[in-house]
PDB file of C-alpha atoms (C1' of nucleotides) in Angstrom:
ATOM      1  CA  UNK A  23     -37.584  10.449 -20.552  1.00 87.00           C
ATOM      2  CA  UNK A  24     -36.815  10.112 -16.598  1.00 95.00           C
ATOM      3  CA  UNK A  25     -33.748  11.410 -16.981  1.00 98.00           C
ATOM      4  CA  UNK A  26     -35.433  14.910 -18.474  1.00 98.00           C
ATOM      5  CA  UNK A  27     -37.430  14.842 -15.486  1.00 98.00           C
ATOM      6  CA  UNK A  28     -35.370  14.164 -12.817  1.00 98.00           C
ATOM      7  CA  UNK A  29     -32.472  16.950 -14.258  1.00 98.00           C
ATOM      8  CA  UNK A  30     -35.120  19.346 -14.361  1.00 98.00           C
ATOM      9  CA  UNK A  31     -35.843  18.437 -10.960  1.00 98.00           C
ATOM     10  CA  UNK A  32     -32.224  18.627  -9.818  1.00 98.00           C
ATOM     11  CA  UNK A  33     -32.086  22.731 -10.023  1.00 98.00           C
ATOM     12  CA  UNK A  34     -33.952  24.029  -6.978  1.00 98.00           C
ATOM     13  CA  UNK A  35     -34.744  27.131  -8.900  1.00 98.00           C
ATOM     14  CA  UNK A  36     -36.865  25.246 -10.755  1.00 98.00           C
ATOM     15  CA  UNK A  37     -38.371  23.069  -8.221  1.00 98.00           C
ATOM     16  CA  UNK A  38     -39.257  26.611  -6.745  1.00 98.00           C
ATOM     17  CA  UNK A  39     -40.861  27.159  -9.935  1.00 98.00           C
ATOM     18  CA  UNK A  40     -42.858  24.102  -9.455  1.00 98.00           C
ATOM     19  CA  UNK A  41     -44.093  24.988  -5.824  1.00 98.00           C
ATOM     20  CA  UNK A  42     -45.350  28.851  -7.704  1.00 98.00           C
ATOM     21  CA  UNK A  43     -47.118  27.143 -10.364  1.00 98.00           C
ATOM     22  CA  UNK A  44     -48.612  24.895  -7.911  1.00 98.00           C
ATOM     23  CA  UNK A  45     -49.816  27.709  -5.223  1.00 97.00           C
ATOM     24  CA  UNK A  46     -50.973  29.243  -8.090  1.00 97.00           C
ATOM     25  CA  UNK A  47     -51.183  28.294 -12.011  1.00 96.00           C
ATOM     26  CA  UNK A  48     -51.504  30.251 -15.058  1.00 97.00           C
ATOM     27  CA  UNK A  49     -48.492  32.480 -14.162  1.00 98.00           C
ATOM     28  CA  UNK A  50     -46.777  34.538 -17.246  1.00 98.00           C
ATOM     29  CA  UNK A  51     -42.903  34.510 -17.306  1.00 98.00           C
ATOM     30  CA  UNK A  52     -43.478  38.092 -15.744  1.00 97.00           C
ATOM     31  CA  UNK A  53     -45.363  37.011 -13.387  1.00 97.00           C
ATOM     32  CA  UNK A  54     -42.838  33.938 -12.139  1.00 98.00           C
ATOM     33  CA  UNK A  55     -40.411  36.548 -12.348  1.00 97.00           C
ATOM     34  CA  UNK A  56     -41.825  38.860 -10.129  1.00 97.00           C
ATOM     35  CA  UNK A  57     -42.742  36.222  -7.364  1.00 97.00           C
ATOM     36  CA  UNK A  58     -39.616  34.412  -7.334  1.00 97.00           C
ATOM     37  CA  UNK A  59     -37.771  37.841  -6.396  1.00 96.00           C
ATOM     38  CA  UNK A  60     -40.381  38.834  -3.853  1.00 95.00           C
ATOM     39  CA  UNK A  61     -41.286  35.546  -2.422  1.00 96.00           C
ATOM     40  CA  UNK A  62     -38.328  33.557  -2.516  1.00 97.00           C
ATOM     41  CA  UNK A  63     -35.807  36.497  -2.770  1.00 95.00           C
ATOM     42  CA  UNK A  64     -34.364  35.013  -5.890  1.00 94.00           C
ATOM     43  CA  UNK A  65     -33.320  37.707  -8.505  1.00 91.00           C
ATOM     44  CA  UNK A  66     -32.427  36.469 -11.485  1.00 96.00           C
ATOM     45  CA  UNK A  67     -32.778  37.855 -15.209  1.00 97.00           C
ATOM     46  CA  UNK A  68     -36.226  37.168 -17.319  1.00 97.00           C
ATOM     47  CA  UNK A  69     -34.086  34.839 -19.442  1.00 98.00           C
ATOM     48  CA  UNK A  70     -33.222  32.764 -16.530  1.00 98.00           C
ATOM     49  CA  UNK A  71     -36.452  32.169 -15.541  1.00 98.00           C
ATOM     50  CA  UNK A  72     -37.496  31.599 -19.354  1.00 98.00           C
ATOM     51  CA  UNK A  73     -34.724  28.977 -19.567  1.00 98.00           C
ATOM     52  CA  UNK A  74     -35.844  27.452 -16.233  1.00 98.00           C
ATOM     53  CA  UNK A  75     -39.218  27.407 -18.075  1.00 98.00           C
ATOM     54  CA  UNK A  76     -38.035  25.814 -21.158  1.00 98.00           C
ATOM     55  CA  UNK A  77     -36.326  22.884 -19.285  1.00 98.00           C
ATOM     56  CA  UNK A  78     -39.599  22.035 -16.775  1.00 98.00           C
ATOM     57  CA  UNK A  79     -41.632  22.105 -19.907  1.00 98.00           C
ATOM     58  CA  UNK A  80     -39.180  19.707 -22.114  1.00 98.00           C
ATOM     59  CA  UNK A  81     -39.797  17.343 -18.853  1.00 98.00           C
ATOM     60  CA  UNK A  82     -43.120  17.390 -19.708  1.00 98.00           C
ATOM     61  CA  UNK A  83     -43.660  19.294 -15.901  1.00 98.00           C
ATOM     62  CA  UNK A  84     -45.271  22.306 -17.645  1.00 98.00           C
ATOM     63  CA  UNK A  85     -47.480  22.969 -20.075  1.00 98.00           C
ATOM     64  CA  UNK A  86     -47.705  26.667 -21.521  1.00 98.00           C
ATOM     65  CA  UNK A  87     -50.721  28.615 -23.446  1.00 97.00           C
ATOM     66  CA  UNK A  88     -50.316  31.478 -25.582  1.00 97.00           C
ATOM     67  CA  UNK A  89     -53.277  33.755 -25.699  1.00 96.00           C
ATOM     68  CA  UNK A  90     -52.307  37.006 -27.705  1.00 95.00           C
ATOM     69  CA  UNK A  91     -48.985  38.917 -26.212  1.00 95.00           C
ATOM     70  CA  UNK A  92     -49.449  36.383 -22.609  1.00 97.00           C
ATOM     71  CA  UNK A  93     -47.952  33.370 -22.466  1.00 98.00           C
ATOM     72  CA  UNK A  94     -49.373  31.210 -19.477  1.00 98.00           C
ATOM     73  CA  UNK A  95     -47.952  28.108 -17.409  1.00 98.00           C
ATOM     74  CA  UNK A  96     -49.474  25.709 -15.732  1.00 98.00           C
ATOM     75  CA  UNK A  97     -47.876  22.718 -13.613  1.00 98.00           C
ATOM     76  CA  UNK A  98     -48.558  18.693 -14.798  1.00 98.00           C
ATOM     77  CA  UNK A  99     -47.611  17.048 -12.253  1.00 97.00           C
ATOM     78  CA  UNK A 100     -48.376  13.769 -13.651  1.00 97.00           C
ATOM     79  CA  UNK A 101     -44.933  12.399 -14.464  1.00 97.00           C
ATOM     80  CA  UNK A 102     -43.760  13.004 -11.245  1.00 97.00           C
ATOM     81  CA  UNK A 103     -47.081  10.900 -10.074  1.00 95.00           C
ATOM     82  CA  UNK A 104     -44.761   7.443  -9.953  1.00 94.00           C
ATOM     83  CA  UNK A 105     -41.402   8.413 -10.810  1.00 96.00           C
ATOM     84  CA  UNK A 106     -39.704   6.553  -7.466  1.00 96.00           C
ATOM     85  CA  UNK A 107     -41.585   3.843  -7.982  1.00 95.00           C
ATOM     86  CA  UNK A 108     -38.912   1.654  -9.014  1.00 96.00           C
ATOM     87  CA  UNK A 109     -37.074   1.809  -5.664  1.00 97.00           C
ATOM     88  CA  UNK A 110     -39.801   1.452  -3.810  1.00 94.00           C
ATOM     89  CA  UNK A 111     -40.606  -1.904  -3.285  1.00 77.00           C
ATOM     90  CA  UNK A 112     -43.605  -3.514  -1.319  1.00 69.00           C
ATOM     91  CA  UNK A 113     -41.575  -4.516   1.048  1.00 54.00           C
ATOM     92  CA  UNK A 114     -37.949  -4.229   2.368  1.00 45.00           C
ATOM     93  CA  UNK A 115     -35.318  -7.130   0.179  1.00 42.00           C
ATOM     94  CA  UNK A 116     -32.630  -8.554   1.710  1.00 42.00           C
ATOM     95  CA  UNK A 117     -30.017 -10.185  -0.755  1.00 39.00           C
ATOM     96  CA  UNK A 118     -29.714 -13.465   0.940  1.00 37.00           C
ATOM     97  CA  UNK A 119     -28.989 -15.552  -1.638  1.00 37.00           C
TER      98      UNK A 119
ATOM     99  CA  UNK B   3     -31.746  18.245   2.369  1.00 88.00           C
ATOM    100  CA  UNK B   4     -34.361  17.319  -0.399  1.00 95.00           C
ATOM    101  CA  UNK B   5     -31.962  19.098  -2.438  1.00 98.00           C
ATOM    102  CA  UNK B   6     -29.465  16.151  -1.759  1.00 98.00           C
ATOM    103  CA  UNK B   7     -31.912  13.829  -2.658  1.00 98.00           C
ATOM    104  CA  UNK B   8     -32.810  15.394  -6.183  1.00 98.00           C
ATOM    105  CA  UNK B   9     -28.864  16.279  -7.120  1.00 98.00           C
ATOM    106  CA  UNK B  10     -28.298  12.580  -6.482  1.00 98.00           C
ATOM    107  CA  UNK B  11     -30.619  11.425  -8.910  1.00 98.00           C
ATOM    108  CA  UNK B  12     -30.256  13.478 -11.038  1.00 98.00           C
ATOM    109  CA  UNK B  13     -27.169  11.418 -12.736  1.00 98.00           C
ATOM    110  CA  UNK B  14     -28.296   8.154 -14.774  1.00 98.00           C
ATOM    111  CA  UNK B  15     -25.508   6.444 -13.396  1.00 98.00           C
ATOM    112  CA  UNK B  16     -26.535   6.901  -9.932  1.00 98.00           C
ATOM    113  CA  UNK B  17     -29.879   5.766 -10.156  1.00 98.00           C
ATOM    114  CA  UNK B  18     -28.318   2.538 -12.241  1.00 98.00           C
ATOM    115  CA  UNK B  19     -26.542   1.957  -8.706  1.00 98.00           C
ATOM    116  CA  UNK B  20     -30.029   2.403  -7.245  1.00 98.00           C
ATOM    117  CA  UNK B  21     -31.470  -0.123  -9.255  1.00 98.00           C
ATOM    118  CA  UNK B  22     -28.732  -2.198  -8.994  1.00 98.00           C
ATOM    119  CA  UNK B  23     -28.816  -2.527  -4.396  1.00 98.00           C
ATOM    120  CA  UNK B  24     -33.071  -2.506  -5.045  1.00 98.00           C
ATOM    121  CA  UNK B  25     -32.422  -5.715  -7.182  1.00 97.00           C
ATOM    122  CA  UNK B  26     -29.784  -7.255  -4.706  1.00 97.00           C
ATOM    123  CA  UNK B  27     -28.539  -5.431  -1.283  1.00 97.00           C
ATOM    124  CA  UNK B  28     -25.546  -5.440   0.243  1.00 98.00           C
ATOM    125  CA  UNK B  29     -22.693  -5.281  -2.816  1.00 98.00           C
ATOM    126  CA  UNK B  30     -19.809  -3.943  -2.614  1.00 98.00           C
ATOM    127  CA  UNK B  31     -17.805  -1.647  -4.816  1.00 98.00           C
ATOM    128  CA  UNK B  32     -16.188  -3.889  -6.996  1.00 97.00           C
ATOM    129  CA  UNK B  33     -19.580  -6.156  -7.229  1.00 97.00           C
ATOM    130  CA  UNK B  34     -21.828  -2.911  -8.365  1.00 98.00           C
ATOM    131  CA  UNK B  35     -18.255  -1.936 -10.669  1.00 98.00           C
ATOM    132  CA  UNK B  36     -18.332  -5.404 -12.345  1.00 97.00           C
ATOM    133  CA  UNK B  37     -22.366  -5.246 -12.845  1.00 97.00           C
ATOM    134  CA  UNK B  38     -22.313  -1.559 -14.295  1.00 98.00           C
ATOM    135  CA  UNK B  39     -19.915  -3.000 -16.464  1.00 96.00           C
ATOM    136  CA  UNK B  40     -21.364  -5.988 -17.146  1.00 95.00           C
ATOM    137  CA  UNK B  41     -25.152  -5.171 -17.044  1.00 96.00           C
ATOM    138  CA  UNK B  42     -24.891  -1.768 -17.736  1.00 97.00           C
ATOM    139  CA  UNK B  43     -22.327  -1.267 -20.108  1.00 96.00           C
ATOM    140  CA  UNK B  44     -21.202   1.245 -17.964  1.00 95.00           C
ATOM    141  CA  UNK B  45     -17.328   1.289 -17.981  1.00 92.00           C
ATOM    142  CA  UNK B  46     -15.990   3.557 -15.612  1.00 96.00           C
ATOM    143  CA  UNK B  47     -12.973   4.073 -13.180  1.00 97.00           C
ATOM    144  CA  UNK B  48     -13.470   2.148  -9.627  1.00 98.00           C
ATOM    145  CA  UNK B  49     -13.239   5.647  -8.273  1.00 98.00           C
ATOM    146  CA  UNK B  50     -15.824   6.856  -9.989  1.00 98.00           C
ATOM    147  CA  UNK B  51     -18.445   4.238  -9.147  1.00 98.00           C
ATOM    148  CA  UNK B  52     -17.087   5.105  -4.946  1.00 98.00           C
ATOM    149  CA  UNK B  53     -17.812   8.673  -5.744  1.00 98.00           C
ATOM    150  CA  UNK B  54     -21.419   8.155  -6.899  1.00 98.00           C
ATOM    151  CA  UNK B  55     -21.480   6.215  -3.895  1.00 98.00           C
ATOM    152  CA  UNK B  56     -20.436   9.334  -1.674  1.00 98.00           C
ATOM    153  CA  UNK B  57     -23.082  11.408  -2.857  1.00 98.00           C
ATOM    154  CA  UNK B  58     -25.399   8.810  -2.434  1.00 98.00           C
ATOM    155  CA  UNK B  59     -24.904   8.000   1.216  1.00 98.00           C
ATOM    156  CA  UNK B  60     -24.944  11.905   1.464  1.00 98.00           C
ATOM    157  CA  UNK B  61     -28.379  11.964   0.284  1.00 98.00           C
ATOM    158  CA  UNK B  62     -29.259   9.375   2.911  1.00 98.00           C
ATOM    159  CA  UNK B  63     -30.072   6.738  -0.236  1.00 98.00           C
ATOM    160  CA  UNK B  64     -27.326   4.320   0.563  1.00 98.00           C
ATOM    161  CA  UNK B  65     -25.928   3.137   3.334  1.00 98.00           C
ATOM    162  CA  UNK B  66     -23.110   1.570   4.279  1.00 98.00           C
ATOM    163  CA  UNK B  67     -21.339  -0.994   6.704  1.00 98.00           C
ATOM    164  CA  UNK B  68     -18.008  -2.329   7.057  1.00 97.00           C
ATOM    165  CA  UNK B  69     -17.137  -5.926   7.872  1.00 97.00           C
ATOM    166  CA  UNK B  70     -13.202  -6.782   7.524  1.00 96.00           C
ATOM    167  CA  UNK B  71     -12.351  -5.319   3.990  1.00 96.00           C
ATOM    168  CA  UNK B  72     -15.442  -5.536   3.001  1.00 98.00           C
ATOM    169  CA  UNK B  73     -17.914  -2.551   2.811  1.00 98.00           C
ATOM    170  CA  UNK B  74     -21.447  -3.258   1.680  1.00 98.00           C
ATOM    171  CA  UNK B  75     -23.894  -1.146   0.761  1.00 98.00           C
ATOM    172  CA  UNK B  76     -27.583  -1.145   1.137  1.00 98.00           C
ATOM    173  CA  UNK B  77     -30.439   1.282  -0.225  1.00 98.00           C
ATOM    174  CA  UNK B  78     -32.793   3.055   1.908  1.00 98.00           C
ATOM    175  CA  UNK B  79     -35.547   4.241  -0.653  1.00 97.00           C
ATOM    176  CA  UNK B  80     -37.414   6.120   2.752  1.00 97.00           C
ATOM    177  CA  UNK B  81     -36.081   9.429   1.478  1.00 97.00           C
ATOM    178  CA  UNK B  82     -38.103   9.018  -1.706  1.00 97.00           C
ATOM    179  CA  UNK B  83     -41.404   7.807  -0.704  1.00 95.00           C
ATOM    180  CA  UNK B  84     -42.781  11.509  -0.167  1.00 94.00           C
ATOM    181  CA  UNK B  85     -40.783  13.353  -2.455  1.00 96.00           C
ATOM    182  CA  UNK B  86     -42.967  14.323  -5.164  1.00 96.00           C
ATOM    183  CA  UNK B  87     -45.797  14.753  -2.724  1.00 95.00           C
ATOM    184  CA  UNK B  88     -45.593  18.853  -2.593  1.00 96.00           C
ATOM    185  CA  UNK B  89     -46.467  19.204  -6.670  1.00 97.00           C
ATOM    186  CA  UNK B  90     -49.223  16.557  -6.345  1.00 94.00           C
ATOM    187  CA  UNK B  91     -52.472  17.863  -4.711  1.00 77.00           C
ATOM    188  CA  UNK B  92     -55.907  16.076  -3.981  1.00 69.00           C
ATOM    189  CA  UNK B  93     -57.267  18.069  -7.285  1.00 53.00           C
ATOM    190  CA  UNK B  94     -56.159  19.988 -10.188  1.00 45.00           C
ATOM    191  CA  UNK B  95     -55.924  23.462  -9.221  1.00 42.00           C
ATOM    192  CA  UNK B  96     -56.885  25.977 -11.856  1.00 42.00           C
ATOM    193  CA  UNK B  97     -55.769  29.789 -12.405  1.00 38.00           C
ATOM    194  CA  UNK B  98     -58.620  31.949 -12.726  1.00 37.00           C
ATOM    195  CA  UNK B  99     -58.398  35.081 -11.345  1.00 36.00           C
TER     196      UNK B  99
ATOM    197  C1'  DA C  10     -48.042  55.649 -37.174  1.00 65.65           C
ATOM    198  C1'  DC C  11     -45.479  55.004 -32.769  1.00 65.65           C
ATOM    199  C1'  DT C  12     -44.368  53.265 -28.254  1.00 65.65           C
ATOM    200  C1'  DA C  13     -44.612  50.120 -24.416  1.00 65.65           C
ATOM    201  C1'  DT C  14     -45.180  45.446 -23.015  1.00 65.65           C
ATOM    202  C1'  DG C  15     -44.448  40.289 -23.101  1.00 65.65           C
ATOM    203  C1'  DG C  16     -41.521  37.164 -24.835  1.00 65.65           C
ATOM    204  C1'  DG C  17     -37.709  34.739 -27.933  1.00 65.65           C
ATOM    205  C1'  DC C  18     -32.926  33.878 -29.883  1.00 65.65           C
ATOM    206  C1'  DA C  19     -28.623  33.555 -29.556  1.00 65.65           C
ATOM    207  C1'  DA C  20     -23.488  33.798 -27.867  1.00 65.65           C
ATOM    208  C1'  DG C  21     -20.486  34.315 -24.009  1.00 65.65           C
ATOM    209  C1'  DT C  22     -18.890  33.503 -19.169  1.00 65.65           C
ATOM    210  C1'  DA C  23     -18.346  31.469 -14.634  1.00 65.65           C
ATOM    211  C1'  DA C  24     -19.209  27.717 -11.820  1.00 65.65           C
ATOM    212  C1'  DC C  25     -20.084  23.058 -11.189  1.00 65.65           C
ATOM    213  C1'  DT C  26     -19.889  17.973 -12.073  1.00 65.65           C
ATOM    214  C1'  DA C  27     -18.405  13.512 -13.669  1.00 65.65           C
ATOM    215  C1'  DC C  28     -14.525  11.117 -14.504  1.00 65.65           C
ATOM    216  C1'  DT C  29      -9.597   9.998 -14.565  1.00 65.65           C
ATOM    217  C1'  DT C  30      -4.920   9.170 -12.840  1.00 65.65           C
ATOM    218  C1'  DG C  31      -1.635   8.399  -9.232  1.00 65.65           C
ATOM    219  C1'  DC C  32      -0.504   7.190  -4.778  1.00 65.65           C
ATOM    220  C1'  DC C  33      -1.552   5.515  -0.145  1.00 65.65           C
ATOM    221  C1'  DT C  34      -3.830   2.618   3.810  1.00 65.65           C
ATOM    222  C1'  DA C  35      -5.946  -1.581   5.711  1.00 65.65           C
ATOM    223  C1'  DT C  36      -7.254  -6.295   5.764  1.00 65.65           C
ATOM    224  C1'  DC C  37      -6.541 -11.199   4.651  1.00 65.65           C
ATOM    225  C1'  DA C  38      -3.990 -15.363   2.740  1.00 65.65           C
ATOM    226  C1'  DA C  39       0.476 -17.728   1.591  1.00 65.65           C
TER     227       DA C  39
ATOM    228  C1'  DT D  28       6.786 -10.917   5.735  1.00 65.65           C
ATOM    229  C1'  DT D  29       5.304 -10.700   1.303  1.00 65.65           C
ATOM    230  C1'  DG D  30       1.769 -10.161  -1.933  1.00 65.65           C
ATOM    231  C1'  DA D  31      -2.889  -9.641  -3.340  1.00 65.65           C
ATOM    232  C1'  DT D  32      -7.413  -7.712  -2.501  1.00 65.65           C
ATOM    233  C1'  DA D  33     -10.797  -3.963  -1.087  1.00 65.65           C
ATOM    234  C1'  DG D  34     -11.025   0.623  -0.561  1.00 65.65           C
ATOM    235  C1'  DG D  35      -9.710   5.871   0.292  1.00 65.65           C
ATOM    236  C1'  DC D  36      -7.572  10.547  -0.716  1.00 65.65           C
ATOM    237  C1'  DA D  37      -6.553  13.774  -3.342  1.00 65.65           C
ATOM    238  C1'  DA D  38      -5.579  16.907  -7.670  1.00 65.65           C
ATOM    239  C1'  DG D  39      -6.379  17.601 -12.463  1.00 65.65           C
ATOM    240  C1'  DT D  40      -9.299  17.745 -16.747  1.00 65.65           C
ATOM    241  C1'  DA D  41     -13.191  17.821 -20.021  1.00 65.65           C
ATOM    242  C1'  DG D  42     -17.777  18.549 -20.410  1.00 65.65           C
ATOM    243  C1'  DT D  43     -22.081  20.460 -18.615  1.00 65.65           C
ATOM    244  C1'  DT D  44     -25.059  23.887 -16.640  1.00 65.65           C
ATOM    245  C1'  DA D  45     -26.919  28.229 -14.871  1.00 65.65           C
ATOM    246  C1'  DC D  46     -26.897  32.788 -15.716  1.00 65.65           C
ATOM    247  C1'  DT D  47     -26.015  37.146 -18.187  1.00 65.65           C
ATOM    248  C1'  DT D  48     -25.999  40.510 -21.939  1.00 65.65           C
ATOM    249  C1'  DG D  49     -27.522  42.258 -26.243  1.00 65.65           C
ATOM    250  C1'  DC D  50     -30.480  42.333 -30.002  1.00 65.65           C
ATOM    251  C1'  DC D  51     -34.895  41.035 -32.288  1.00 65.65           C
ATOM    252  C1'  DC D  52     -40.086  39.883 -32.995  1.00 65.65           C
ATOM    253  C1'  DA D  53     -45.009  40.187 -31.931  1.00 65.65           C
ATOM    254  C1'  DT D  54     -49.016  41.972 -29.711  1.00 65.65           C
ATOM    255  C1'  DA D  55     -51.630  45.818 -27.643  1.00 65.65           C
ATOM    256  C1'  DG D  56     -52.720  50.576 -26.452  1.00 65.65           C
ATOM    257  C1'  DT D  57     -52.651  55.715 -27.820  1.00 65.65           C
TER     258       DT D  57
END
DNA sequence: ACTATGGGCAAGTAACTACTTGCCTATCAA
DNA sequence: TTGATAGGCAAGTAGTTACTTGCCCATAGT
């Protein structure tokens, strides 16, 4: 469950992919696509970008709606909400035993 | 830089060594080896455990000092307090054109 | 009907990553 | 000095991952 999560978080592609949906959600593979080559002078194939897709949203870091021929995307950012959690204590241990 | 950080944990086994110094500070190789094993059921190589290490320090999660022989290691979790911050906004953000 | 658009399903390739094995150095105790 | 302990430096291998290419399906416009 984490570990989904922090691999798809591991690929910067993706994490670019994030930072799109986040400036702006609702974006179509096309869409992504077209931004990630402009913006972030990243060209990759559709596919890539599909399988990028495919791994944020088996993370549970995307959700995606189909309305007729469109296919839109849309960031949750919830699981990433307390995911370091765990090594963040309230305050600093020592291991004085 | 943050790509470090998110390449590092992006291995289970790394983050096992995370949660390993956040429970006690200041092990050394063969103590976090014997505790993988142990604990974990992790059995891997000695070298493999000091390579995980490596990547760790190079994301700026670990540190380490060396006294005699000895070379502890101690987590700094200050890399990952704001890590997730640029997905999560004040408010959901929606799409409409 | 036909064609263009938006997207999916593989299978293949190149690069990377985790792990091992073997040897080598440094520190401490006898 | 000898031997044991703690660790480092490669080079090699098996598995994974990112990306491509090629073909196929569905929806929408004409």
């Amino acid at each position: 469950m984490a570990d989904d999560i922090f691999k798809a978080l591991a690929d910067p592609t993706r994490r670019t992919i994030l930072d799109e949906l986040t400036e702006r959600s609702g974006q179509t593979l096309f869409e992504l696509c077209g931004r990630l080559t402009m913006k972030h002078q990243l060209g990759m194939s559709r596919q890539a970008v599909s399988q990028h897709l495919a791994v944020l949203e088996g993370a549970g870091l995307v959700r995606s709606r189909r309305e007729g021929r469109y296919k839109f995307h849309d960031i949750d950012p919830e699981p990433l909400r307390h995911i370091a959690e765990r090594w963040i204590g309230p305050d600093t241990k020592d291991g004085t035993p």
